[in-house]
Amino acid sequence: MKADVVIIGGGFAGISAAFFLSKHVSVVLLERESSLGTQSSARSAEQFTVGISANTMRPLGQASRAFLENPPPGFTEQGLLSPRGCLTVGRAEQADRLQTLHDRIAGVGAGVRMVSRDEALDLFPALLPDEVDIGVYEPGAADIDADALLQGYVRGAKAQGAQFVTAAAVLAIRKVGAAWSLETTAGPVEASMILNAAGAWVDEVAALAGLRPLGLRPMRRTAFTFAAPVEPDTSHWPFVSNVDYKWYLKPETGRFMGSLAEEVLTPPGDVYPDDLDVAQAIHNIEQETTLQVGRPLSTWAGLRNFVADRNPVLGARSGAEGFFWLAGHGGCGVLSSPAMGQAAAAILLEQELPEALRAFGVSPADLSPDRPTLATAVHPAAASARSTQA
């Protein structure tokens, strides 16, 4: 197989890039699993929010809203977003942290307001009044139909000529003149450019090409579901978390999804839920709400991938032209995929970033794998870090 661009990785990062790139150049996407979107992309909270701590990811999220609200004709037969809202609550002594969250959301032009205890309880009646003094409410937060979004990217990219090859593990990568030659379990592939979108495995892919790693940190997060009470109707309640990020809850049909929101440094690979983390999350939820979790209906775990400064990476390093990174989405890969996919196409094709990103002051240097903060930032302690990202 030959192509202008070979993309390694069939999660939302790689698939959205394939959709936008294949409008202009030939694309082959390689996924080592037997189907697309099976790792972190299939284990997301599927929430759209811009209450994100990472300064570059936040505008990427807001810049993705227009696509998610109004996808191109023929992209999907159903809406991609469903109203949900997002509520973060805390005590009076945590007001400064909640104000910071409010200002971050407002800073990218999204709707947000501070709410009192009474309004927080109106929004999410299961909160215990003694545990809540103040909150931040983001009314524009929404549920994402991740499957419809994924299938829209794949269908659109295929219609534009992109090839998707599954069960195609990359075994070796070498530069041959101006091109790249890849040995895979599905046969050889040649391309002018490589886009490394392999999620938790991006450093392993780079090693195959003899390139130094980013220092990506895959972080395990455990989640579970449990039955919602028969009464009251919880279907319209918002996504909710406390400002300490010791738990979060997302209402779903007839149930809740919950998590400890933990980050545990974990080697790349299949990950499994930790019973102690599930138990701790249940305890925390029951301490601050009236909900009685009981036995979970299901449990699972996924990896959220960060670099040192916790902002995403997109671009090529000096001295490794033609080998591009698309990594470090920190759990925001689904919600930011429209903007990141468009940005990937622009950078690989040496075009300007989309206007929606330039309006926020985002530049290729902010995304570059050569940016100084990747070498100087100190990553939080893996076992105890908490993230403000969805």
CSV table of C-alpha atoms in Angstrom, one decimal:
chain,number,residue,atom,x,y,z
A,1,MET,CA,0.0,0.0,0.0
A,2,LYS,CA,1.1,3.5,-0.7
A,3,ALA,CA,-0.3,6.8,0.5
A,4,ASP,CA,0.6,10.5,1.0
A,5,VAL,CA,0.0,10.0,4.8
A,6,VAL,CA,-0.1,6.9,6.9
A,7,ILE,CA,-1.9,7.3,10.3
A,8,ILE,CA,-1.0,4.9,13.1
A,9,GLY,CA,-3.9,4.6,15.5
A,10,GLY,CA,-7.6,4.1,15.0
A,11,GLY,CA,-9.0,6.1,17.9
A,12,PHE,CA,-10.7,9.4,17.7
A,13,ALA,CA,-7.5,11.3,17.1
A,14,GLY,CA,-6.4,9.3,14.1
A,15,ILE,CA,-9.9,8.8,12.6
A,16,SER,CA,-10.8,12.5,12.8
A,17,ALA,CA,-7.4,13.4,11.2
A,18,ALA,CA,-8.1,10.9,8.5
A,19,PHE,CA,-11.5,12.6,7.8
A,20,PHE,CA,-10.0,16.0,7.4
A,21,LEU,CA,-6.8,15.0,5.6
A,22,SER,CA,-8.5,12.7,3.1
A,23,LYS,CA,-10.2,15.7,1.6
A,24,HIS,CA,-6.8,16.7,0.2
A,25,VAL,CA,-4.4,13.8,0.1
A,26,SER,CA,-4.4,10.0,0.1
A,27,VAL,CA,-4.6,8.4,3.5
A,28,VAL,CA,-4.0,4.9,4.9
A,29,LEU,CA,-4.9,4.4,8.6
A,30,LEU,CA,-3.5,1.4,10.5
A,31,GLU,CA,-5.1,0.1,13.6
A,32,ARG,CA,-3.5,-2.9,15.4
A,33,GLU,CA,-6.8,-4.0,17.0
A,34,SER,CA,-9.4,-5.9,15.0
A,35,SER,CA,-11.8,-2.9,15.1
A,36,LEU,CA,-11.6,0.8,15.3
A,37,GLY,CA,-12.0,2.9,18.5
A,38,THR,CA,-11.5,0.1,21.0
A,39,GLN,CA,-9.1,1.5,23.6
A,40,SER,CA,-9.5,4.9,25.3
A,41,SER,CA,-11.9,6.1,22.5
A,42,ALA,CA,-14.5,3.4,23.6
A,43,ARG,CA,-14.1,4.2,27.3
A,44,SER,CA,-14.9,7.9,27.5
A,45,ALA,CA,-17.4,9.7,29.6
A,46,GLU,CA,-18.7,11.0,26.3
A,47,GLN,CA,-19.2,14.5,27.7
A,48,PHE,CA,-18.7,17.8,26.0
A,49,THR,CA,-17.4,20.5,28.3
A,50,VAL,CA,-14.9,23.3,28.2
A,51,GLY,CA,-14.3,23.2,32.0
A,52,ILE,CA,-10.8,21.9,31.1
A,53,SER,CA,-7.6,22.9,33.0
A,54,ALA,CA,-5.2,22.6,30.1
A,55,ASN,CA,-4.9,26.0,28.5
A,56,THR,CA,-4.5,24.8,24.9
A,57,MET,CA,-7.1,22.0,25.1
A,58,ARG,CA,-9.8,24.4,26.4
A,59,PRO,CA,-10.0,26.5,23.2
A,60,LEU,CA,-9.7,23.2,21.1
A,61,GLY,CA,-12.8,22.1,22.9
A,62,GLN,CA,-14.7,25.3,22.3
A,63,ALA,CA,-13.6,25.4,18.7
A,64,SER,CA,-15.0,21.9,18.2
A,65,ARG,CA,-18.5,22.9,19.4
A,66,ALA,CA,-19.7,24.3,16.0
A,67,PHE,CA,-18.9,21.0,14.2
A,68,LEU,CA,-20.6,18.9,16.9
A,69,GLU,CA,-23.7,21.1,16.9
A,70,ASN,CA,-23.9,21.3,13.1
A,71,PRO,CA,-21.9,18.5,11.4
A,72,PRO,CA,-21.6,18.6,7.6
A,73,PRO,CA,-24.5,17.3,5.5
A,74,GLY,CA,-24.5,13.5,5.3
A,75,PHE,CA,-22.1,13.1,8.3
A,76,THR,CA,-24.8,11.6,10.5
A,77,GLU,CA,-28.6,11.0,10.5
A,78,GLN,CA,-28.9,12.1,14.2
A,79,GLY,CA,-27.7,14.9,16.4
A,80,LEU,CA,-24.2,14.5,18.0
A,81,LEU,CA,-25.0,16.5,21.2
A,82,SER,CA,-27.8,16.1,23.7
A,83,PRO,CA,-28.3,18.8,26.4
A,84,ARG,CA,-26.9,17.8,29.8
A,85,GLY,CA,-25.2,20.6,31.6
A,86,CYS,CA,-22.3,20.3,34.0
A,87,LEU,CA,-22.3,21.2,37.7
A,88,THR,CA,-19.2,21.4,39.9
A,89,VAL,CA,-19.9,22.0,43.6
A,90,GLY,CA,-17.9,22.8,46.7
A,91,ARG,CA,-17.8,24.4,50.1
A,92,ALA,CA,-17.4,28.1,50.9
A,93,GLU,CA,-13.6,27.7,51.6
A,94,GLN,CA,-13.2,26.4,48.0
A,95,ALA,CA,-14.8,29.4,46.4
A,96,ASP,CA,-11.5,30.6,44.8
A,97,ARG,CA,-11.1,27.2,43.0
A,98,LEU,CA,-14.7,27.4,41.8
A,99,GLN,CA,-14.2,31.0,40.6
A,100,THR,CA,-11.1,29.8,38.6
A,101,LEU,CA,-13.2,27.2,36.9
A,102,HIS,CA,-15.9,29.7,36.1
A,103,ASP,CA,-13.3,32.1,34.6
A,104,ARG,CA,-11.7,29.4,32.5
A,105,ILE,CA,-15.1,28.5,31.0
A,106,ALA,CA,-16.1,32.1,30.5
A,107,GLY,CA,-12.6,32.8,29.0
A,108,VAL,CA,-13.4,30.8,25.8
A,109,GLY,CA,-16.8,32.3,25.4
A,110,ALA,CA,-18.9,29.5,26.8
A,111,GLY,CA,-22.0,30.1,29.0
A,112,VAL,CA,-21.4,29.7,32.7
A,113,ARG,CA,-22.7,31.0,36.0
A,114,MET,CA,-22.0,30.7,39.7
A,115,VAL,CA,-24.9,29.0,41.6
A,116,SER,CA,-26.0,29.0,45.2
A,117,ARG,CA,-26.6,26.0,47.3
A,118,ASP,CA,-30.3,26.2,46.6
A,119,GLU,CA,-29.8,26.3,42.8
A,120,ALA,CA,-27.3,23.5,42.9
A,121,LEU,CA,-29.8,21.4,44.8
A,122,ASP,CA,-32.5,22.3,42.2
A,123,LEU,CA,-30.2,21.1,39.5
A,124,PHE,CA,-29.1,17.9,41.2
A,125,PRO,CA,-31.5,17.1,44.0
A,126,ALA,CA,-29.5,14.2,45.4
A,127,LEU,CA,-26.7,16.5,46.7
A,128,LEU,CA,-26.5,16.7,50.5
A,129,PRO,CA,-27.0,20.3,51.5
A,130,ASP,CA,-24.4,20.2,54.2
A,131,GLU,CA,-21.7,19.3,51.6
A,132,VAL,CA,-22.5,22.2,49.2
A,133,ASP,CA,-22.2,26.0,49.6
A,134,ILE,CA,-21.6,27.1,46.1
A,135,GLY,CA,-21.2,25.8,42.5
A,136,VAL,CA,-20.4,26.5,38.9
A,137,TYR,CA,-22.9,25.5,36.2
A,138,GLU,CA,-22.0,25.2,32.5
A,139,PRO,CA,-25.4,24.9,30.8
A,140,GLY,CA,-23.9,24.3,27.4
A,141,ALA,CA,-22.2,21.1,28.4
A,142,ALA,CA,-23.7,18.1,26.7
A,143,ASP,CA,-23.6,14.4,26.1
A,144,ILE,CA,-21.8,13.3,22.9
A,145,ASP,CA,-23.0,10.4,20.8
A,146,ALA,CA,-19.5,9.1,20.4
A,147,ASP,CA,-20.5,6.1,18.2
A,148,ALA,CA,-22.3,8.4,15.7
A,149,LEU,CA,-19.3,10.8,15.7
A,150,LEU,CA,-16.9,7.9,15.1
A,151,GLN,CA,-18.9,6.4,12.3
A,152,GLY,CA,-19.4,9.8,10.7
A,153,TYR,CA,-15.7,10.3,10.5
A,154,VAL,CA,-15.1,6.8,9.2
A,155,ARG,CA,-17.8,6.9,6.6
A,156,GLY,CA,-16.8,10.4,5.4
A,157,ALA,CA,-13.1,9.5,5.2
A,158,LYS,CA,-13.8,6.3,3.2
A,159,ALA,CA,-16.0,8.3,0.8
A,160,GLN,CA,-13.0,10.6,0.2
A,161,GLY,CA,-10.7,7.6,-0.5
A,162,ALA,CA,-9.1,6.9,2.8
A,163,GLN,CA,-8.3,3.3,3.6
A,164,PHE,CA,-8.7,1.8,7.1
A,165,VAL,CA,-6.7,-1.4,7.8
A,166,THR,CA,-7.4,-3.2,11.1
A,167,ALA,CA,-5.4,-6.0,12.7
A,168,ALA,CA,-2.4,-4.1,11.3
A,169,ALA,CA,0.3,-3.9,14.0
A,170,VAL,CA,3.4,-1.8,13.0
A,171,LEU,CA,6.5,-3.9,13.4
A,172,ALA,CA,9.2,-1.6,11.9
A,173,ILE,CA,9.6,1.9,10.5
A,174,ARG,CA,12.5,3.3,8.5
A,175,LYS,CA,13.2,6.3,6.3
A,176,VAL,CA,13.9,5.5,2.7
A,177,GLY,CA,15.0,8.6,0.9
A,178,ALA,CA,12.2,11.2,1.4
A,179,ALA,CA,9.6,8.5,2.2
A,180,TRP,CA,8.7,6.2,5.1
A,181,SER,CA,8.6,2.5,4.8
A,182,LEU,CA,6.5,0.6,7.4
A,183,GLU,CA,6.5,-3.2,8.0
A,184,THR,CA,3.1,-4.3,9.4
A,185,THR,CA,1.3,-7.5,10.1
A,186,ALA,CA,-1.0,-6.5,7.2
A,187,GLY,CA,1.9,-6.0,4.8
A,188,PRO,CA,4.2,-3.2,3.8
A,189,VAL,CA,3.1,0.4,3.7
A,190,GLU,CA,4.9,3.4,2.1
A,191,ALA,CA,4.0,7.1,2.7
A,192,SER,CA,5.5,10.5,2.5
A,193,MET,CA,4.4,11.4,6.0
A,194,ILE,CA,3.5,9.5,9.2
A,195,LEU,CA,1.0,10.7,11.8
A,196,ASN,CA,1.6,9.0,15.1
A,197,ALA,CA,-1.8,8.9,16.7
A,198,ALA,CA,-1.3,5.6,18.7
A,199,GLY,CA,-2.6,6.9,22.0
A,200,ALA,CA,-0.8,5.3,24.9
A,201,TRP,CA,1.6,3.6,22.5
A,202,VAL,CA,2.9,6.7,20.7
A,203,ASP,CA,6.3,6.5,22.3
A,204,GLU,CA,6.6,2.8,21.3
A,205,VAL,CA,5.8,3.7,17.7
A,206,ALA,CA,8.4,6.5,17.8
A,207,ALA,CA,11.0,3.9,19.1
A,208,LEU,CA,10.3,1.8,16.0
A,209,ALA,CA,11.4,4.8,13.9
A,210,GLY,CA,14.4,5.4,16.1
A,211,LEU,CA,13.0,8.6,17.5
A,212,ARG,CA,13.2,9.8,21.1
A,213,PRO,CA,10.0,9.6,23.1
A,214,LEU,CA,7.7,12.4,24.3
A,215,GLY,CA,7.5,11.0,27.8
A,216,LEU,CA,3.8,10.3,27.5
A,217,ARG,CA,2.1,9.3,30.8
A,218,PRO,CA,-0.8,6.9,30.4
A,219,MET,CA,-3.1,7.3,33.4
A,220,ARG,CA,-5.7,4.7,34.4
A,221,ARG,CA,-9.2,5.8,35.3
A,222,THR,CA,-11.9,3.4,36.6
A,223,ALA,CA,-15.6,3.9,36.0
A,224,PHE,CA,-18.8,2.0,36.8
A,225,THR,CA,-22.5,2.2,36.4
A,226,PHE,CA,-25.3,1.7,39.0
A,227,ALA,CA,-29.1,1.8,38.9
A,228,ALA,CA,-30.8,5.1,39.3
A,229,PRO,CA,-33.7,5.4,41.7
A,230,VAL,CA,-37.2,4.8,40.2
A,231,GLU,CA,-38.2,8.2,41.6
A,232,PRO,CA,-37.5,11.0,41.0
A,233,ASP,CA,-36.8,11.1,37.3
A,234,THR,CA,-33.0,11.8,37.0
A,235,SER,CA,-32.8,11.8,33.2
A,236,HIS,CA,-32.5,15.6,33.0
A,237,TRP,CA,-30.0,16.0,35.9
A,238,PRO,CA,-26.6,17.4,34.9
A,239,PHE,CA,-23.2,15.8,35.0
A,240,VAL,CA,-21.9,16.6,38.5
A,241,SER,CA,-18.6,16.5,40.4
A,242,ASN,CA,-17.1,18.1,43.5
A,243,VAL,CA,-14.4,20.6,43.0
A,244,ASP,CA,-11.9,18.2,44.7
A,245,TYR,CA,-12.6,15.8,41.9
A,246,LYS,CA,-12.9,12.9,44.3
A,247,TRP,CA,-15.9,11.6,42.4
A,248,TYR,CA,-18.2,12.4,39.5
A,249,LEU,CA,-21.6,11.3,38.3
A,250,LYS,CA,-23.2,11.3,34.9
A,251,PRO,CA,-26.9,10.5,34.6
A,252,GLU,CA,-27.8,7.9,31.9
A,253,THR,CA,-31.0,6.2,30.9
A,254,GLY,CA,-32.1,4.4,34.1
A,255,ARG,CA,-28.7,4.5,35.7
A,256,PHE,CA,-25.7,6.7,36.7
A,257,MET,CA,-22.1,6.4,35.5
A,258,GLY,CA,-19.7,7.2,38.4
A,259,SER,CA,-15.9,7.4,38.9
A,260,LEU,CA,-13.3,8.3,41.4
A,261,ALA,CA,-11.7,10.5,38.8
A,262,GLU,CA,-8.3,9.0,39.7
A,263,GLU,CA,-5.1,9.0,37.7
A,264,VAL,CA,-2.8,6.1,38.2
A,265,LEU,CA,0.3,5.8,36.1
A,266,THR,CA,-0.1,2.5,34.1
A,267,PRO,CA,1.9,1.0,31.3
A,268,PRO,CA,0.2,0.9,27.8
A,269,GLY,CA,-2.0,-2.1,27.4
A,270,ASP,CA,-5.5,-3.4,28.2
A,271,VAL,CA,-6.5,-2.0,31.6
A,272,TYR,CA,-9.0,-3.3,34.1
A,273,PRO,CA,-11.0,-1.7,36.8
A,274,ASP,CA,-9.5,-1.5,40.3
A,275,ASP,CA,-11.9,-2.8,42.9
A,276,LEU,CA,-10.5,-0.5,45.6
A,277,ASP,CA,-11.0,2.6,43.4
A,278,VAL,CA,-14.6,1.5,42.7
A,279,ALA,CA,-15.2,1.1,46.4
A,280,GLN,CA,-13.6,4.4,47.2
A,281,ALA,CA,-15.7,6.2,44.6
A,282,ILE,CA,-18.9,4.6,45.9
A,283,HIS,CA,-18.0,5.7,49.5
A,284,ASN,CA,-17.3,9.3,48.3
A,285,ILE,CA,-20.5,9.5,46.3
A,286,GLU,CA,-22.5,8.2,49.3
A,287,GLN,CA,-20.9,10.6,51.6
A,288,GLU,CA,-21.9,13.7,49.6
A,289,THR,CA,-25.2,12.6,48.0
A,290,THR,CA,-28.3,10.7,49.0
A,291,LEU,CA,-27.7,8.1,46.3
A,292,GLN,CA,-27.2,4.5,47.5
A,293,VAL,CA,-25.0,2.8,44.9
A,294,GLY,CA,-25.3,-0.9,45.9
A,295,ARG,CA,-23.7,-3.3,43.5
A,296,PRO,CA,-22.4,-1.8,40.3
A,297,LEU,CA,-24.1,-2.9,37.1
A,298,SER,CA,-20.8,-2.7,35.2
A,299,THR,CA,-17.2,-1.6,35.7
A,300,TRP,CA,-14.4,-0.8,33.3
A,301,ALA,CA,-11.2,1.3,33.0
A,302,GLY,CA,-9.5,3.3,30.4
A,303,LEU,CA,-6.2,5.3,29.9
A,304,ARG,CA,-6.0,9.1,29.8
A,305,ASN,CA,-2.7,10.1,28.2
A,306,PHE,CA,-0.8,13.2,29.2
A,307,VAL,CA,2.5,14.8,28.5
A,308,ALA,CA,4.4,16.9,31.0
A,309,ASP,CA,2.5,20.1,30.6
A,310,ARG,CA,-0.8,18.3,30.1
A,311,ASN,CA,-1.6,20.0,26.8
A,312,PRO,CA,-2.0,18.1,23.5
A,313,VAL,CA,0.9,17.6,21.1
A,314,LEU,CA,0.6,18.0,17.3
A,315,GLY,CA,3.5,18.5,14.9
A,316,ALA,CA,6.9,17.3,13.9
A,317,ARG,CA,10.2,17.7,15.8
A,318,SER,CA,13.2,19.4,14.3
A,319,GLY,CA,15.4,16.8,12.6
A,320,ALA,CA,12.5,14.4,12.2
A,321,GLU,CA,10.6,16.0,9.4
A,322,GLY,CA,7.7,14.0,8.0
A,323,PHE,CA,7.0,12.2,11.3
A,324,PHE,CA,4.2,13.9,13.1
A,325,TRP,CA,2.8,13.4,16.6
A,326,LEU,CA,-0.8,13.6,17.6
A,327,ALA,CA,-0.9,12.7,21.3
A,328,GLY,CA,-1.6,13.7,24.9
A,329,HIS,CA,-5.3,14.4,24.7
A,330,GLY,CA,-5.8,13.9,28.5
A,331,GLY,CA,-9.3,12.4,28.3
A,332,CYS,CA,-10.5,15.1,25.9
A,333,GLY,CA,-9.9,13.2,22.6
A,334,VAL,CA,-13.6,12.7,21.7
A,335,LEU,CA,-14.8,16.3,22.5
A,336,SER,CA,-11.8,18.0,20.8
A,337,SER,CA,-11.6,15.7,17.8
A,338,PRO,CA,-13.2,18.1,15.3
A,339,ALA,CA,-10.7,20.9,16.0
A,340,MET,CA,-7.7,18.6,16.5
A,341,GLY,CA,-8.5,16.8,13.2
A,342,GLN,CA,-8.7,20.1,11.3
A,343,ALA,CA,-5.5,21.3,13.0
A,344,ALA,CA,-3.7,18.1,12.1
A,345,ALA,CA,-4.7,18.5,8.4
A,346,ALA,CA,-3.5,22.1,8.5
A,347,ILE,CA,-0.1,21.3,10.0
A,348,LEU,CA,0.6,18.3,7.8
A,349,LEU,CA,-0.4,20.3,4.7
A,350,GLU,CA,1.6,23.4,5.9
A,351,GLN,CA,-1.5,25.6,6.0
A,352,GLU,CA,-2.8,28.0,8.6
A,353,LEU,CA,-4.6,26.6,11.6
A,354,PRO,CA,-8.4,27.0,11.5
A,355,GLU,CA,-9.6,30.5,12.2
A,356,ALA,CA,-11.5,29.3,15.2
A,357,LEU,CA,-8.2,28.4,16.9
A,358,ARG,CA,-6.3,31.4,15.7
A,359,ALA,CA,-9.0,33.6,17.2
A,360,PHE,CA,-8.0,32.1,20.6
A,361,GLY,CA,-4.4,32.8,20.0
A,362,VAL,CA,-3.5,29.1,19.5
A,363,SER,CA,-0.5,28.6,17.2
A,364,PRO,CA,1.5,25.6,15.9
A,365,ALA,CA,4.1,26.4,18.5
A,366,ASP,CA,1.6,25.8,21.3
A,367,LEU,CA,1.0,22.3,20.0
A,368,SER,CA,4.6,21.5,18.9
A,369,PRO,CA,6.5,18.5,20.3
A,370,ASP,CA,9.5,20.9,20.5
A,371,ARG,CA,7.8,23.4,22.9
A,372,PRO,CA,10.0,24.1,26.0
A,373,THR,CA,7.3,23.1,28.5
A,374,LEU,CA,7.5,19.5,27.5
A,375,ALA,CA,11.0,19.4,28.7
A,376,THR,CA,10.6,21.5,31.8
A,377,ALA,CA,7.2,20.8,33.3
A,378,VAL,CA,6.9,18.4,36.2
A,379,HIS,CA,4.1,15.9,36.0
A,380,PRO,CA,1.9,15.5,39.1
A,381,ALA,CA,2.4,12.5,41.3
A,382,ALA,CA,0.8,9.7,39.3
A,383,ALA,CA,-0.9,7.9,42.2
A,384,SER,CA,-2.6,11.0,43.7
A,385,ALA,CA,-3.1,13.5,40.9
A,386,ARG,CA,-6.6,14.8,40.1
A,387,SER,CA,-7.6,16.4,36.9
A,388,THR,CA,-10.2,19.0,36.1
A,389,GLN,CA,-10.7,17.6,32.7
A,390,ALA,CA,-13.8,15.7,31.6
